[in-house]
Each structure stands twice: as structure tokens, then as C-alpha cells.
Short mmCIF file of C-alpha atoms in Angstrom, two decimals:
data_model
loop_
_atom_site.label_atom_id
_atom_site.label_comp_id
_atom_site.label_asym_id
_atom_site.label_seq_id
_atom_site.Cartn_x
_atom_site.Cartn_y
_atom_site.Cartn_z
CA UNK A 1 -13.21 3.50 -4.34
CA UNK A 2 -12.18 -0.09 -5.05
CA UNK A 3 -14.42 -2.91 -3.85
CA UNK A 4 -13.21 -6.14 -2.20
CA UNK A 5 -14.16 -8.07 -5.34
CA UNK A 6 -12.11 -5.69 -7.50
CA UNK A 7 -9.14 -6.06 -5.15
CA UNK A 8 -9.37 -9.84 -5.50
CA UNK A 9 -9.33 -9.56 -9.30
CA UNK A 10 -6.32 -7.25 -9.29
CA UNK A 11 -4.48 -9.64 -6.97
CA UNK A 12 -5.37 -12.61 -9.20
CA UNK A 13 -4.11 -10.85 -12.34
CA UNK A 14 -0.80 -9.96 -10.70
CA UNK A 15 -0.35 -13.44 -9.20
CA UNK A 16 -0.87 -15.11 -12.57
CA UNK A 17 1.35 -12.64 -14.42
CA UNK A 18 4.23 -13.27 -12.01
CA UNK A 19 4.22 -16.91 -13.10
CA UNK A 20 3.60 -16.35 -16.82
CA UNK A 21 5.51 -13.12 -17.55
CA UNK A 22 2.88 -12.02 -20.03
CA UNK A 23 -0.71 -10.95 -20.55
CA UNK A 24 -3.28 -12.88 -18.55
CA UNK A 25 -6.18 -14.67 -20.20
CA UNK A 26 -9.81 -14.48 -19.11
CA UNK A 27 -9.86 -18.24 -18.55
CA UNK A 28 -6.80 -18.08 -16.31
CA UNK A 29 -8.46 -15.40 -14.17
CA UNK A 30 -11.67 -17.43 -14.02
CA UNK A 31 -9.70 -20.43 -12.78
CA UNK A 32 -7.87 -18.37 -10.16
CA UNK A 33 -11.02 -16.66 -8.87
CA UNK A 34 -13.30 -19.69 -9.22
CA UNK A 35 -15.92 -18.10 -11.44
CA UNK A 36 -17.10 -18.12 -15.06
CA UNK A 37 -15.29 -16.41 -17.97
CA UNK A 38 -18.45 -14.35 -18.56
CA UNK A 39 -18.29 -12.97 -15.00
CA UNK A 40 -14.62 -12.20 -15.49
CA UNK A 41 -15.37 -10.25 -18.67
CA UNK A 42 -17.94 -8.14 -16.83
CA UNK A 43 -15.47 -7.34 -14.05
CA UNK A 44 -12.69 -6.52 -16.50
CA UNK A 45 -14.89 -3.87 -18.07
CA UNK A 46 -15.36 -2.25 -14.65
CA UNK A 47 -11.64 -2.40 -13.92
CA UNK A 48 -10.86 -0.87 -17.30
CA UNK A 49 -13.33 1.97 -16.67
CA UNK A 50 -11.41 2.72 -13.45
CA UNK A 51 -8.14 2.59 -15.45
CA UNK A 52 -6.80 -0.25 -13.31
CA UNK A 53 -6.09 -2.61 -16.22
CA UNK A 54 -5.34 -2.67 -19.93
CA UNK A 55 -7.69 -5.10 -21.62
CA UNK A 56 -8.19 -6.08 -25.23
CA UNK A 57 -10.73 -8.79 -25.97
CA UNK A 58 -9.06 -12.05 -27.05
CA UNK A 59 -5.61 -10.55 -26.36
CA UNK A 60 -5.48 -10.77 -22.58
CA UNK A 61 -5.15 -8.46 -19.60
CA UNK A 62 -2.32 -6.52 -18.01
CA UNK A 63 -2.34 -4.17 -15.05
CA UNK A 64 -2.02 -0.42 -15.49
CA UNK A 65 0.49 1.40 -13.31
CA UNK A 66 -2.33 2.38 -10.98
CA UNK A 67 -3.68 -1.17 -10.89
CA UNK A 68 -0.23 -2.61 -10.29
CA UNK A 69 0.23 -0.43 -7.20
CA UNK A 70 -3.06 -1.65 -5.73
CA UNK A 71 -2.42 -5.31 -6.61
CA UNK A 72 1.12 -5.30 -5.25
CA UNK A 73 -0.10 -3.81 -1.96
CA UNK A 74 -2.79 -6.49 -1.61
CA UNK A 75 -0.36 -9.32 -2.32
CA UNK A 76 2.14 -7.82 0.12
CA UNK A 77 -0.48 -7.79 2.88
CA UNK A 78 -1.70 -11.30 2.05
CA UNK A 79 1.75 -12.87 2.12
CA UNK A 80 2.87 -11.01 5.24
CA UNK A 81 -0.23 -12.27 7.07
CA UNK A 82 0.44 -15.82 5.87
CA UNK A 83 3.98 -15.55 7.19
CA UNK A 84 2.77 -14.23 10.54
CA UNK A 85 0.14 -16.97 10.91
CA UNK A 86 2.66 -19.75 10.25
CA UNK A 87 5.65 -18.38 12.15
CA UNK A 88 3.88 -16.83 15.13
CA UNK A 89 0.50 -18.54 15.54
CA UNK A 90 1.55 -22.07 14.51
CA UNK A 91 -0.87 -22.39 11.60
CA UNK A 92 -0.06 -25.10 9.06
CA UNK A 93 0.97 -23.81 5.60
CA UNK A 94 -2.20 -25.36 4.18
CA UNK A 95 -4.47 -23.46 6.57
CA UNK A 96 -3.38 -19.86 6.16
CA UNK A 97 -4.67 -18.88 2.70
CA UNK A 98 -8.33 -18.42 3.63
CA UNK A 99 -7.50 -16.51 6.82
CA UNK A 100 -5.08 -14.24 4.96
CA UNK A 101 -7.79 -13.62 2.35
CA UNK A 102 -9.78 -11.89 5.08
CA UNK A 103 -6.86 -10.02 6.62
CA UNK A 104 -5.47 -8.68 3.34
CA UNK A 105 -8.29 -6.15 3.02
CA UNK A 106 -7.30 -4.26 6.20
CA UNK A 107 -6.54 -0.72 5.06
CA UNK A 108 -4.07 0.41 7.74
CA UNK A 109 -0.66 0.85 6.11
CA UNK A 110 0.83 1.56 9.54
CA UNK A 111 -0.28 -1.87 10.74
CA UNK A 112 1.25 -3.60 7.70
CA UNK A 113 4.52 -1.67 8.04
CA UNK A 114 4.76 -2.69 11.68
CA UNK A 115 3.89 -6.29 10.80
CA UNK A 116 6.66 -6.31 8.18
CA UNK A 117 9.18 -4.96 10.71
CA UNK A 118 8.00 -7.41 13.39
CA UNK A 119 8.67 -10.29 10.99
CA UNK A 120 12.10 -8.82 10.16
CA UNK A 121 11.16 -7.94 6.58
CA UNK A 122 10.74 -11.45 5.10
CA UNK A 123 11.32 -11.86 1.36
CA UNK A 124 9.20 -15.00 0.88
CA UNK A 125 6.00 -16.35 2.44
CA UNK A 126 5.50 -19.92 3.80
CA UNK A 127 4.75 -21.15 0.26
CA UNK A 128 7.95 -19.64 -1.13
CA UNK A 129 6.13 -16.86 -2.95
CA UNK A 130 7.87 -13.46 -3.02
CA UNK A 131 6.63 -10.72 -0.68
CA UNK A 132 6.68 -7.28 -2.32
CA UNK A 133 8.50 -4.56 -0.41
CA UNK A 134 6.74 -1.39 0.69
CA UNK A 135 7.95 0.39 -2.45
CA UNK A 136 6.62 -2.38 -4.69
CA UNK A 137 9.79 -4.29 -5.50
CA UNK A 138 9.28 -8.04 -5.83
CA UNK A 139 12.15 -10.36 -4.81
CA UNK A 140 13.25 -12.80 -7.48
CA UNK A 141 14.64 -16.31 -7.26
CA UNK A 142 15.93 -18.50 -10.06
CA UNK A 143 13.60 -21.48 -10.02
CA UNK A 144 12.17 -23.97 -12.50
CA UNK A 145 9.14 -26.26 -12.20
CA UNK A 146 10.11 -29.77 -11.16
CA UNK A 147 8.54 -31.32 -14.25
CA UNK A 148 10.80 -29.23 -16.50
CA UNK A 149 14.06 -30.44 -14.94
CA UNK A 150 16.33 -32.88 -16.75
CA UNK A 151 16.52 -36.41 -15.42
CA UNK A 152 19.21 -36.78 -12.77
CA UNK A 153 18.95 -33.14 -11.67
CA UNK A 154 18.95 -32.33 -7.95
CA UNK A 155 17.52 -29.24 -6.34
CA UNK A 156 15.69 -27.67 -3.43
CA UNK A 157 11.99 -26.79 -3.22
CA UNK A 158 11.82 -22.99 -3.09
CA UNK A 159 8.10 -22.49 -3.58
CA UNK A 160 4.79 -23.68 -4.98
CA UNK A 161 2.50 -22.11 -7.55
CA UNK A 162 -0.65 -23.57 -6.00
CA UNK A 163 -1.49 -22.77 -2.38
CA UNK A 164 -4.78 -24.65 -2.08
CA UNK A 165 -5.12 -26.69 1.10
CA UNK A 166 -5.70 -30.14 -0.54
CA UNK A 167 -2.51 -29.74 -2.57
CA UNK A 168 -0.44 -28.55 0.39
CA UNK A 169 -1.81 -31.33 2.59
CA UNK A 170 -0.80 -33.83 -0.09
CA UNK A 171 2.73 -32.40 -0.19
CA UNK A 172 2.92 -32.71 3.58
CA UNK A 173 2.05 -36.41 3.29
CA UNK A 174 4.89 -36.76 0.79
CA UNK A 175 7.26 -34.99 3.24
CA UNK A 176 7.67 -32.15 0.76
CA UNK A 177 7.92 -28.58 2.04
CA UNK A 178 9.99 -25.45 1.43
CA UNK A 179 13.65 -26.46 1.57
CA UNK A 180 13.14 -30.15 0.76
CA UNK A 181 15.94 -31.64 -1.37
CA UNK A 182 14.57 -33.48 -4.43
CA UNK A 183 16.22 -35.42 -7.23
CA UNK A 184 14.31 -36.07 -10.46
CA UNK A 185 15.10 -39.69 -11.30
CA UNK A 186 12.93 -40.31 -14.36
CA UNK A 187 10.17 -38.82 -16.48
CA UNK A 188 7.68 -41.52 -17.40
CA UNK A 189 6.87 -41.17 -21.09
CA UNK A 190 3.47 -42.88 -20.90
CA UNK A 191 1.70 -40.41 -18.61
CA UNK A 192 4.42 -37.78 -17.98
CA UNK A 193 4.48 -38.73 -14.29
CA UNK A 194 7.72 -38.34 -12.35
CA UNK A 195 9.93 -40.66 -10.37
CA UNK A 196 11.71 -38.64 -7.68
CA UNK A 197 13.96 -39.21 -4.69
CA UNK A 198 13.56 -37.46 -1.33
CA UNK A 199 16.09 -38.25 1.40
CA UNK A 200 17.14 -41.43 -0.45
CA UNK A 201 13.53 -42.60 -0.67
CA UNK A 202 11.95 -42.98 -4.10
CA UNK A 203 8.47 -41.57 -4.71
CA UNK A 204 6.15 -41.35 -7.71
CA UNK A 205 4.17 -38.18 -8.39
CA UNK A 206 1.99 -36.91 -11.22
CA UNK A 207 3.03 -34.29 -13.73
CA UNK A 208 0.36 -31.99 -12.27
CA UNK A 209 2.08 -32.10 -8.89
CA UNK A 210 5.49 -31.58 -10.43
CA UNK A 211 4.51 -28.50 -12.40
CA UNK A 212 3.50 -26.69 -9.19
CA UNK A 213 6.81 -27.32 -7.37
CA UNK A 214 9.41 -24.63 -7.96
CA UNK A 215 12.98 -25.93 -7.72
CA UNK A 216 16.32 -24.18 -7.37
CA UNK A 217 18.94 -26.53 -8.77
CA UNK A 218 22.16 -27.33 -6.95
#
């Protein structure tokens, strides 16, 4: 039996690993969950006892095959619910995370399969994050963080790596959403901030904002 807290940890580990392509640190998990590294260490011991993760102190965490199946299922449910809330119930993309956090723990696989079919098997959620298929395959897209682009490069926003409401609300104010065309004009050496152009209008954003915007170049 896996508890809701354990499900949340498995989901966090998988989410982080999808963006880092490597073992996940205790501090990264603590930041994702919003708890202390000590609490994370305690939970990792429990997950290891259940053979859901592979964990070596100071070397990071990876999911076991069993843990990966559970985590992928949770993320699939979360992102399908986010898609449903935005496309069918007119939620804003900054509102859906907390609601989907509650819905993702529904156990009925039949319900999720029908939800997937109802939505016509979407590959990405409203934040551009990939939705795993029923058999666990995760769609891929060739993207790069905005702050890593070369000056003068143009591209389209395909996703974000941070789905917290304050960040998404800020993007909305900047008229940035999935599909927005962006050109990186200049990287400011002093503070690493970015001068960008959206629909022929110049804007100035921080490096922290830029690193969370995933761009597919033209």
C-alpha cells in the first residue's frame, strides 16, 4: 500500500528527473515538495524499503522499475486532469495545479482511460509538459530553456518547468503562454537578465524567468 505522501514523492522525483536526466538530489526533492531535506531523507528510507527507489546517501535518488510505474501513472493522471480543467471547465493555466493535485489520487484506471479518450489522447498538458501514455511512454520535444539560447534566436514557447500560480500569472501579464513566439535580443552581462521581443514589442525579464521557459527554435 502506497500512501498519498509517498505518491507525491514519487511524482516529484520523476518530474525532476525528466528535466535533469540524472539522479535527483535530496535538496531538489525538498524544494519540489516544500519540506526540509531531513524530512526528505526519512521518506526516502521508507520508499527504499518498499523498493520504489534506488538511493545512495550523497549520490542522489532514482526510481526503481516499480517506482517508475507508480510515478508515471500519477503524473499521467495529474496532467490529464489539468488538461481537462483548462480545456473543458475554463480554468486558467495558473489555477489548475492545486485542483489536479487532489484529483490525481483517484484510483480508477477506467476513469482515467475514459478521460484520456474524451480529451482525444493529448500529448502535452496546458503547461507544455508531456503526458505519459497508458503504457508509460513519455512524449518528447526538442526544447531548450530561453536563457540558454544564443542572441538573435527566435522560437516558440513549448512549455514551462515551473507551474506555480504566481509564475504563471506573471507570464500571463507578459502575454506569454504556450505557442508564444519569442526572440532573444540580448543577454545582459551584468545580471544575466534577458531582453526579448514578443510580437514586435521588446520586454525585459530576469534570468530566473528565462530558465523556466522551454523554447523550440524556428
